[in-house]
Amino acid sequence: MSSDVSPCSRRRFLLGTAATAAGALVAACAPKSAVEKVDAADIPVGGGVVIGNYVVTQPEEGKFAAFSSSCPHQNGRITEVSNGVMICPNHNSHFDIATGQVVSGPSRKPAGQAPLSADGTELIVGQK
Ligand code: FES
């Protein structure tokens, strides 16, 4: 049994590795949905829902806000809305559903606001 690695197999390995890395980069950089739509009736008053890369909230009846679900602390993900706050479970930062300001936790930056518009009862969040 030989322990030599032929230039051909080394080259194939490197090409395979480069192709895999390029594929991973393409997948990581693939555009995610820039716009999400949700019916206003699906957003609870005093709460909100996580939709794609966004959190849509209704702090008061008929008043809506939208934020990025990307946590400003260490780029975790806000995954829950409960008791008037948006929560990133990574380090337990809590953000106000009306303003995005930090309520508690290690984040020093507020949740990033996202563009929000309405078409009838449909809410449209994100860049068009
Ligand atoms: S990444 Fe969200 S709290 Fe740390």
Short mmCIF file of N, CA and C and ligand atoms in Angstrom, two decimals:
data_model
loop_
_atom_site.label_atom_id
_atom_site.label_comp_id
_atom_site.label_asym_id
_atom_site.label_seq_id
_atom_site.Cartn_x
_atom_site.Cartn_y
_atom_site.Cartn_z
N MET A 1 0.85 -1.17 0.00
CA MET A 1 0.00 0.00 0.00
C MET A 1 0.89 1.23 0.00
N SER A 2 0.61 2.16 -0.83
CA SER A 2 1.43 3.36 -0.98
C SER A 2 0.85 4.51 -0.15
N SER A 3 1.74 5.28 0.42
CA SER A 3 1.27 6.45 1.17
C SER A 3 1.41 7.72 0.35
N ASP A 4 1.91 7.58 -0.89
CA ASP A 4 2.04 8.75 -1.75
C ASP A 4 0.67 9.26 -2.19
N VAL A 5 0.56 10.54 -2.26
CA VAL A 5 -0.65 11.14 -2.80
C VAL A 5 -0.28 11.70 -4.15
N SER A 6 -0.88 11.17 -5.19
CA SER A 6 -0.52 11.63 -6.52
C SER A 6 -0.99 13.07 -6.71
N PRO A 7 -0.25 13.82 -7.55
CA PRO A 7 -0.66 15.20 -7.81
C PRO A 7 -2.09 15.27 -8.32
N CYS A 8 -2.45 14.25 -9.06
CA CYS A 8 -3.81 14.26 -9.61
C CYS A 8 -4.85 14.18 -8.49
N SER A 9 -4.65 13.25 -7.56
CA SER A 9 -5.65 13.12 -6.51
C SER A 9 -5.62 14.33 -5.57
N ARG A 10 -4.43 14.89 -5.34
CA ARG A 10 -4.33 16.09 -4.51
C ARG A 10 -5.06 17.24 -5.20
N ARG A 11 -4.83 17.32 -6.52
CA ARG A 11 -5.49 18.39 -7.28
C ARG A 11 -7.01 18.21 -7.23
N ARG A 12 -7.43 16.98 -7.42
CA ARG A 12 -8.88 16.73 -7.35
C ARG A 12 -9.44 17.09 -5.98
N PHE A 13 -8.66 16.74 -4.96
CA PHE A 13 -9.11 17.07 -3.60
C PHE A 13 -9.26 18.58 -3.45
N LEU A 14 -8.21 19.31 -3.91
CA LEU A 14 -8.27 20.77 -3.77
C LEU A 14 -9.41 21.36 -4.57
N LEU A 15 -9.60 20.85 -5.80
CA LEU A 15 -10.69 21.35 -6.61
C LEU A 15 -12.03 21.04 -5.95
N GLY A 16 -12.12 19.82 -5.42
CA GLY A 16 -13.36 19.44 -4.74
C GLY A 16 -13.62 20.32 -3.53
N THR A 17 -12.55 20.61 -2.78
CA THR A 17 -12.68 21.46 -1.60
C THR A 17 -13.08 22.87 -2.02
N ALA A 18 -12.45 23.40 -3.09
CA ALA A 18 -12.78 24.74 -3.56
C ALA A 18 -14.23 24.79 -4.03
N ALA A 19 -14.65 23.74 -4.75
CA ALA A 19 -16.02 23.72 -5.25
C ALA A 19 -17.01 23.66 -4.08
N THR A 20 -16.68 22.88 -3.07
CA THR A 20 -17.56 22.78 -1.90
C THR A 20 -17.63 24.12 -1.17
N ALA A 21 -16.47 24.77 -1.00
CA ALA A 21 -16.44 26.06 -0.33
C ALA A 21 -17.22 27.09 -1.13
N ALA A 22 -17.05 27.07 -2.46
CA ALA A 22 -17.79 28.02 -3.30
C ALA A 22 -19.28 27.77 -3.19
N GLY A 23 -19.66 26.49 -3.18
CA GLY A 23 -21.08 26.16 -3.04
C GLY A 23 -21.63 26.64 -1.71
N ALA A 24 -20.84 26.48 -0.65
CA ALA A 24 -21.28 26.93 0.66
C ALA A 24 -21.42 28.45 0.69
N LEU A 25 -20.46 29.14 0.03
CA LEU A 25 -20.54 30.60 -0.01
C LEU A 25 -21.76 31.06 -0.78
N VAL A 26 -22.01 30.42 -1.91
CA VAL A 26 -23.18 30.78 -2.71
C VAL A 26 -24.44 30.56 -1.89
N ALA A 27 -24.51 29.42 -1.19
CA ALA A 27 -25.69 29.14 -0.39
C ALA A 27 -25.84 30.17 0.73
N ALA A 28 -24.71 30.52 1.36
CA ALA A 28 -24.76 31.49 2.46
C ALA A 28 -25.14 32.87 1.97
N CYS A 29 -24.75 33.21 0.75
CA CYS A 29 -25.01 34.54 0.21
C CYS A 29 -26.29 34.59 -0.61
N ALA A 30 -26.95 33.47 -0.77
CA ALA A 30 -28.18 33.47 -1.56
C ALA A 30 -29.17 34.42 -0.92
N PRO A 31 -29.85 35.20 -1.74
CA PRO A 31 -30.78 36.16 -1.18
C PRO A 31 -31.92 35.46 -0.46
N LYS A 32 -32.21 35.93 0.73
CA LYS A 32 -33.35 35.42 1.46
C LYS A 32 -34.52 36.30 1.04
N SER A 33 -35.67 35.90 1.41
CA SER A 33 -36.84 36.67 1.04
C SER A 33 -36.71 38.09 1.58
N ALA A 34 -36.77 39.07 0.67
CA ALA A 34 -36.63 40.45 1.09
C ALA A 34 -37.94 41.03 1.56
N VAL A 35 -39.03 40.41 1.14
CA VAL A 35 -40.36 40.92 1.48
C VAL A 35 -41.20 39.78 2.02
N GLU A 36 -41.87 40.05 3.08
CA GLU A 36 -42.82 39.08 3.64
C GLU A 36 -44.18 39.76 3.74
N LYS A 37 -45.21 38.96 3.60
CA LYS A 37 -46.58 39.50 3.70
C LYS A 37 -47.33 38.71 4.76
N VAL A 38 -48.13 39.43 5.50
CA VAL A 38 -48.92 38.79 6.56
C VAL A 38 -50.21 39.57 6.72
N ASP A 39 -51.28 38.85 7.02
CA ASP A 39 -52.55 39.51 7.26
C ASP A 39 -52.50 40.18 8.64
N ALA A 40 -52.95 41.40 8.71
CA ALA A 40 -52.92 42.14 9.97
C ALA A 40 -53.66 41.40 11.08
N ALA A 41 -54.67 40.64 10.72
CA ALA A 41 -55.46 39.90 11.72
C ALA A 41 -54.64 38.79 12.38
N ASP A 42 -53.53 38.42 11.76
CA ASP A 42 -52.69 37.35 12.32
C ASP A 42 -51.67 37.86 13.34
N ILE A 43 -51.63 39.19 13.53
CA ILE A 43 -50.68 39.76 14.49
C ILE A 43 -51.45 40.08 15.78
N PRO A 44 -51.14 39.41 16.87
CA PRO A 44 -51.89 39.65 18.10
C PRO A 44 -51.62 41.04 18.68
N VAL A 45 -52.67 41.64 19.23
CA VAL A 45 -52.52 42.93 19.91
C VAL A 45 -51.66 42.72 21.15
N GLY A 46 -50.65 43.57 21.29
CA GLY A 46 -49.73 43.43 22.42
C GLY A 46 -48.67 42.37 22.20
N GLY A 47 -48.60 41.85 20.98
CA GLY A 47 -47.64 40.79 20.68
C GLY A 47 -47.09 40.95 19.28
N GLY A 48 -46.76 39.85 18.69
CA GLY A 48 -46.22 39.89 17.35
C GLY A 48 -45.88 38.49 16.87
N VAL A 49 -45.40 38.42 15.64
CA VAL A 49 -45.02 37.14 15.06
C VAL A 49 -43.69 37.29 14.32
N VAL A 50 -42.94 36.22 14.31
CA VAL A 50 -41.70 36.18 13.54
C VAL A 50 -42.06 35.62 12.17
N ILE A 51 -41.72 36.38 11.14
CA ILE A 51 -42.02 35.98 9.77
C ILE A 51 -40.73 36.11 8.96
N GLY A 52 -40.18 35.00 8.55
CA GLY A 52 -38.94 35.06 7.78
C GLY A 52 -37.86 35.79 8.55
N ASN A 53 -37.33 36.83 7.94
CA ASN A 53 -36.25 37.59 8.57
C ASN A 53 -36.76 38.78 9.37
N TYR A 54 -38.05 38.78 9.68
CA TYR A 54 -38.64 39.94 10.34
C TYR A 54 -39.49 39.54 11.53
N VAL A 55 -39.75 40.54 12.37
CA VAL A 55 -40.73 40.40 13.44
C VAL A 55 -41.74 41.52 13.22
N VAL A 56 -43.00 41.16 13.11
CA VAL A 56 -44.06 42.15 12.95
C VAL A 56 -44.85 42.16 14.25
N THR A 57 -45.03 43.36 14.79
CA THR A 57 -45.70 43.47 16.09
C THR A 57 -46.90 44.41 15.99
N GLN A 58 -47.77 44.32 16.99
CA GLN A 58 -48.92 45.21 17.12
C GLN A 58 -48.99 45.67 18.58
N PRO A 59 -48.19 46.68 18.91
CA PRO A 59 -48.13 47.13 20.31
C PRO A 59 -49.48 47.61 20.83
N GLU A 60 -50.23 48.29 19.98
CA GLU A 60 -51.57 48.74 20.34
C GLU A 60 -52.48 48.36 19.18
N GLU A 61 -53.74 48.21 19.46
CA GLU A 61 -54.66 47.80 18.41
C GLU A 61 -54.59 48.76 17.22
N GLY A 62 -54.32 48.21 16.06
CA GLY A 62 -54.27 49.00 14.84
C GLY A 62 -52.94 49.67 14.57
N LYS A 63 -51.98 49.55 15.50
CA LYS A 63 -50.65 50.14 15.30
C LYS A 63 -49.65 49.01 15.16
N PHE A 64 -48.94 49.00 14.05
CA PHE A 64 -48.02 47.91 13.76
C PHE A 64 -46.59 48.43 13.65
N ALA A 65 -45.66 47.56 13.91
CA ALA A 65 -44.23 47.88 13.77
C ALA A 65 -43.54 46.64 13.21
N ALA A 66 -42.40 46.86 12.59
CA ALA A 66 -41.65 45.72 12.04
C ALA A 66 -40.17 45.92 12.32
N PHE A 67 -39.52 44.81 12.60
CA PHE A 67 -38.10 44.81 12.95
C PHE A 67 -37.40 43.65 12.25
N SER A 68 -36.11 43.78 12.11
CA SER A 68 -35.32 42.65 11.63
C SER A 68 -35.29 41.60 12.73
N SER A 69 -35.33 40.33 12.34
CA SER A 69 -35.22 39.26 13.36
C SER A 69 -33.76 38.98 13.69
N SER A 70 -32.85 39.70 13.06
CA SER A 70 -31.44 39.54 13.38
C SER A 70 -31.13 40.30 14.67
N CYS A 71 -30.65 39.60 15.67
CA CYS A 71 -30.37 40.23 16.96
C CYS A 71 -29.14 41.13 16.84
N PRO A 72 -29.23 42.37 17.34
CA PRO A 72 -28.10 43.29 17.24
C PRO A 72 -26.97 42.97 18.22
N HIS A 73 -27.18 42.02 19.10
CA HIS A 73 -26.13 41.69 20.06
C HIS A 73 -24.98 40.95 19.38
N GLN A 74 -25.20 39.72 19.03
CA GLN A 74 -24.15 38.95 18.35
C GLN A 74 -24.74 38.21 17.16
N ASN A 75 -25.67 38.90 16.50
CA ASN A 75 -26.26 38.39 15.27
C ASN A 75 -27.00 37.06 15.46
N GLY A 76 -27.55 36.88 16.65
CA GLY A 76 -28.44 35.73 16.85
C GLY A 76 -29.76 36.02 16.16
N ARG A 77 -30.76 35.28 16.52
CA ARG A 77 -32.05 35.46 15.86
C ARG A 77 -33.15 35.62 16.91
N ILE A 78 -33.91 36.68 16.74
CA ILE A 78 -35.09 36.88 17.57
C ILE A 78 -36.12 35.85 17.12
N THR A 79 -36.56 35.02 18.06
CA THR A 79 -37.42 33.90 17.67
C THR A 79 -38.77 33.91 18.35
N GLU A 80 -38.97 34.83 19.27
CA GLU A 80 -40.20 34.76 20.07
C GLU A 80 -40.66 36.16 20.42
N VAL A 81 -41.98 36.30 20.52
CA VAL A 81 -42.58 37.54 21.02
C VAL A 81 -43.49 37.15 22.17
N SER A 82 -43.26 37.74 23.32
CA SER A 82 -44.03 37.36 24.51
C SER A 82 -44.05 38.50 25.51
N ASN A 83 -45.19 38.75 26.09
CA ASN A 83 -45.32 39.77 27.15
C ASN A 83 -44.75 41.12 26.74
N GLY A 84 -45.01 41.52 25.53
CA GLY A 84 -44.60 42.85 25.08
C GLY A 84 -43.15 43.00 24.68
N VAL A 85 -42.43 41.89 24.59
CA VAL A 85 -41.03 41.97 24.17
C VAL A 85 -40.72 40.93 23.09
N MET A 86 -39.74 41.28 22.28
CA MET A 86 -39.18 40.34 21.30
C MET A 86 -37.95 39.74 21.96
N ILE A 87 -37.79 38.44 21.82
CA ILE A 87 -36.76 37.74 22.59
C ILE A 87 -35.77 37.05 21.67
N CYS A 88 -34.48 37.29 21.94
CA CYS A 88 -33.42 36.50 21.31
C CYS A 88 -32.94 35.52 22.38
N PRO A 89 -33.13 34.23 22.14
CA PRO A 89 -32.79 33.25 23.17
C PRO A 89 -31.28 33.00 23.31
N ASN A 90 -30.49 33.51 22.37
CA ASN A 90 -29.05 33.21 22.45
C ASN A 90 -28.45 33.65 23.78
N HIS A 91 -28.73 34.92 24.15
CA HIS A 91 -28.24 35.44 25.42
C HIS A 91 -29.36 36.14 26.18
N ASN A 92 -30.60 35.89 25.72
CA ASN A 92 -31.79 36.38 26.41
C ASN A 92 -31.94 37.90 26.38
N SER A 93 -31.64 38.52 25.25
CA SER A 93 -31.94 39.94 25.12
C SER A 93 -33.43 40.10 24.82
N HIS A 94 -34.04 41.12 25.42
CA HIS A 94 -35.44 41.42 25.21
C HIS A 94 -35.55 42.83 24.62
N PHE A 95 -36.41 42.97 23.62
CA PHE A 95 -36.57 44.25 22.93
C PHE A 95 -38.05 44.64 22.95
N ASP A 96 -38.31 45.92 23.17
CA ASP A 96 -39.67 46.44 23.21
C ASP A 96 -40.35 46.26 21.85
N ILE A 97 -41.60 45.77 21.84
CA ILE A 97 -42.28 45.51 20.57
C ILE A 97 -42.72 46.78 19.85
N ALA A 98 -42.75 47.91 20.57
CA ALA A 98 -43.16 49.16 19.92
C ALA A 98 -41.97 49.91 19.34
N THR A 99 -40.88 49.91 20.08
CA THR A 99 -39.74 50.74 19.68
C THR A 99 -38.50 49.94 19.28
N GLY A 100 -38.43 48.72 19.69
CA GLY A 100 -37.23 47.91 19.45
C GLY A 100 -36.13 48.15 20.46
N GLN A 101 -36.36 49.07 21.40
CA GLN A 101 -35.33 49.38 22.40
C GLN A 101 -35.07 48.18 23.31
N VAL A 102 -33.86 48.12 23.82
CA VAL A 102 -33.49 47.03 24.71
C VAL A 102 -34.25 47.18 26.04
N VAL A 103 -34.92 46.13 26.45
CA VAL A 103 -35.61 46.10 27.73
C VAL A 103 -34.73 45.42 28.77
N SER A 104 -34.07 44.33 28.35
CA SER A 104 -33.14 43.63 29.25
C SER A 104 -32.21 42.77 28.41
N GLY A 105 -31.16 42.31 29.04
CA GLY A 105 -30.21 41.45 28.33
C GLY A 105 -28.97 42.18 27.92
N PRO A 106 -28.05 41.47 27.30
CA PRO A 106 -26.74 42.04 27.02
C PRO A 106 -26.68 42.99 25.81
N SER A 107 -27.70 42.98 24.96
CA SER A 107 -27.62 43.84 23.78
C SER A 107 -27.58 45.31 24.18
N ARG A 108 -26.73 46.05 23.54
CA ARG A 108 -26.66 47.49 23.78
C ARG A 108 -27.32 48.27 22.67
N LYS A 109 -27.68 47.55 21.61
CA LYS A 109 -28.33 48.20 20.47
C LYS A 109 -29.76 47.71 20.36
N PRO A 110 -30.65 48.59 19.88
CA PRO A 110 -32.04 48.17 19.70
C PRO A 110 -32.20 47.25 18.49
N ALA A 111 -33.33 46.58 18.44
CA ALA A 111 -33.66 45.78 17.27
C ALA A 111 -33.81 46.73 16.08
N GLY A 112 -33.32 46.29 14.94
CA GLY A 112 -33.37 47.15 13.75
C GLY A 112 -34.76 47.23 13.16
N GLN A 113 -35.22 48.44 12.93
CA GLN A 113 -36.54 48.60 12.34
C GLN A 113 -36.52 48.17 10.88
N ALA A 114 -37.64 47.67 10.41
CA ALA A 114 -37.77 47.22 9.03
C ALA A 114 -38.90 48.00 8.35
N PRO A 115 -38.79 48.20 7.05
CA PRO A 115 -39.86 48.91 6.34
C PRO A 115 -41.17 48.14 6.44
N LEU A 116 -42.24 48.87 6.65
CA LEU A 116 -43.56 48.25 6.79
C LEU A 116 -44.58 49.09 6.05
N SER A 117 -45.40 48.43 5.24
CA SER A 117 -46.49 49.12 4.56
C SER A 117 -47.71 48.21 4.58
N ALA A 118 -48.82 48.76 4.15
CA ALA A 118 -50.06 47.98 4.15
C ALA A 118 -50.73 48.07 2.79
N ASP A 119 -51.35 46.97 2.41
CA ASP A 119 -52.18 46.93 1.21
C ASP A 119 -53.49 46.30 1.65
N GLY A 120 -54.44 47.15 1.99
CA GLY A 120 -55.68 46.65 2.58
C GLY A 120 -55.37 46.11 3.97
N THR A 121 -55.74 44.86 4.19
CA THR A 121 -55.46 44.26 5.50
C THR A 121 -54.14 43.50 5.49
N GLU A 122 -53.47 43.50 4.36
CA GLU A 122 -52.21 42.79 4.25
C GLU A 122 -51.03 43.71 4.61
N LEU A 123 -50.19 43.24 5.50
CA LEU A 123 -48.98 43.99 5.87
C LEU A 123 -47.82 43.47 5.04
N ILE A 124 -47.02 44.40 4.55
CA ILE A 124 -45.87 44.05 3.72
C ILE A 124 -44.64 44.58 4.43
N VAL A 125 -43.74 43.67 4.78
CA VAL A 125 -42.56 44.06 5.54
C VAL A 125 -41.31 43.74 4.72
N GLY A 126 -40.36 44.67 4.78
CA GLY A 126 -39.09 44.48 4.07
C GLY A 126 -38.99 45.38 2.84
N GLN A 127 -37.83 45.29 2.22
CA GLN A 127 -37.56 46.10 1.02
C GLN A 127 -38.30 45.51 -0.16
N LYS A 128 -38.96 46.35 -0.92
CA LYS A 128 -39.65 45.88 -2.13
C LYS A 128 -38.69 45.86 -3.29
S1 FES B 1 -27.15 37.16 20.04
FE1 FES B 1 -29.10 37.84 20.72
S2 FES B 1 -28.82 38.16 22.82
FE2 FES B 1 -26.84 37.62 22.15
#
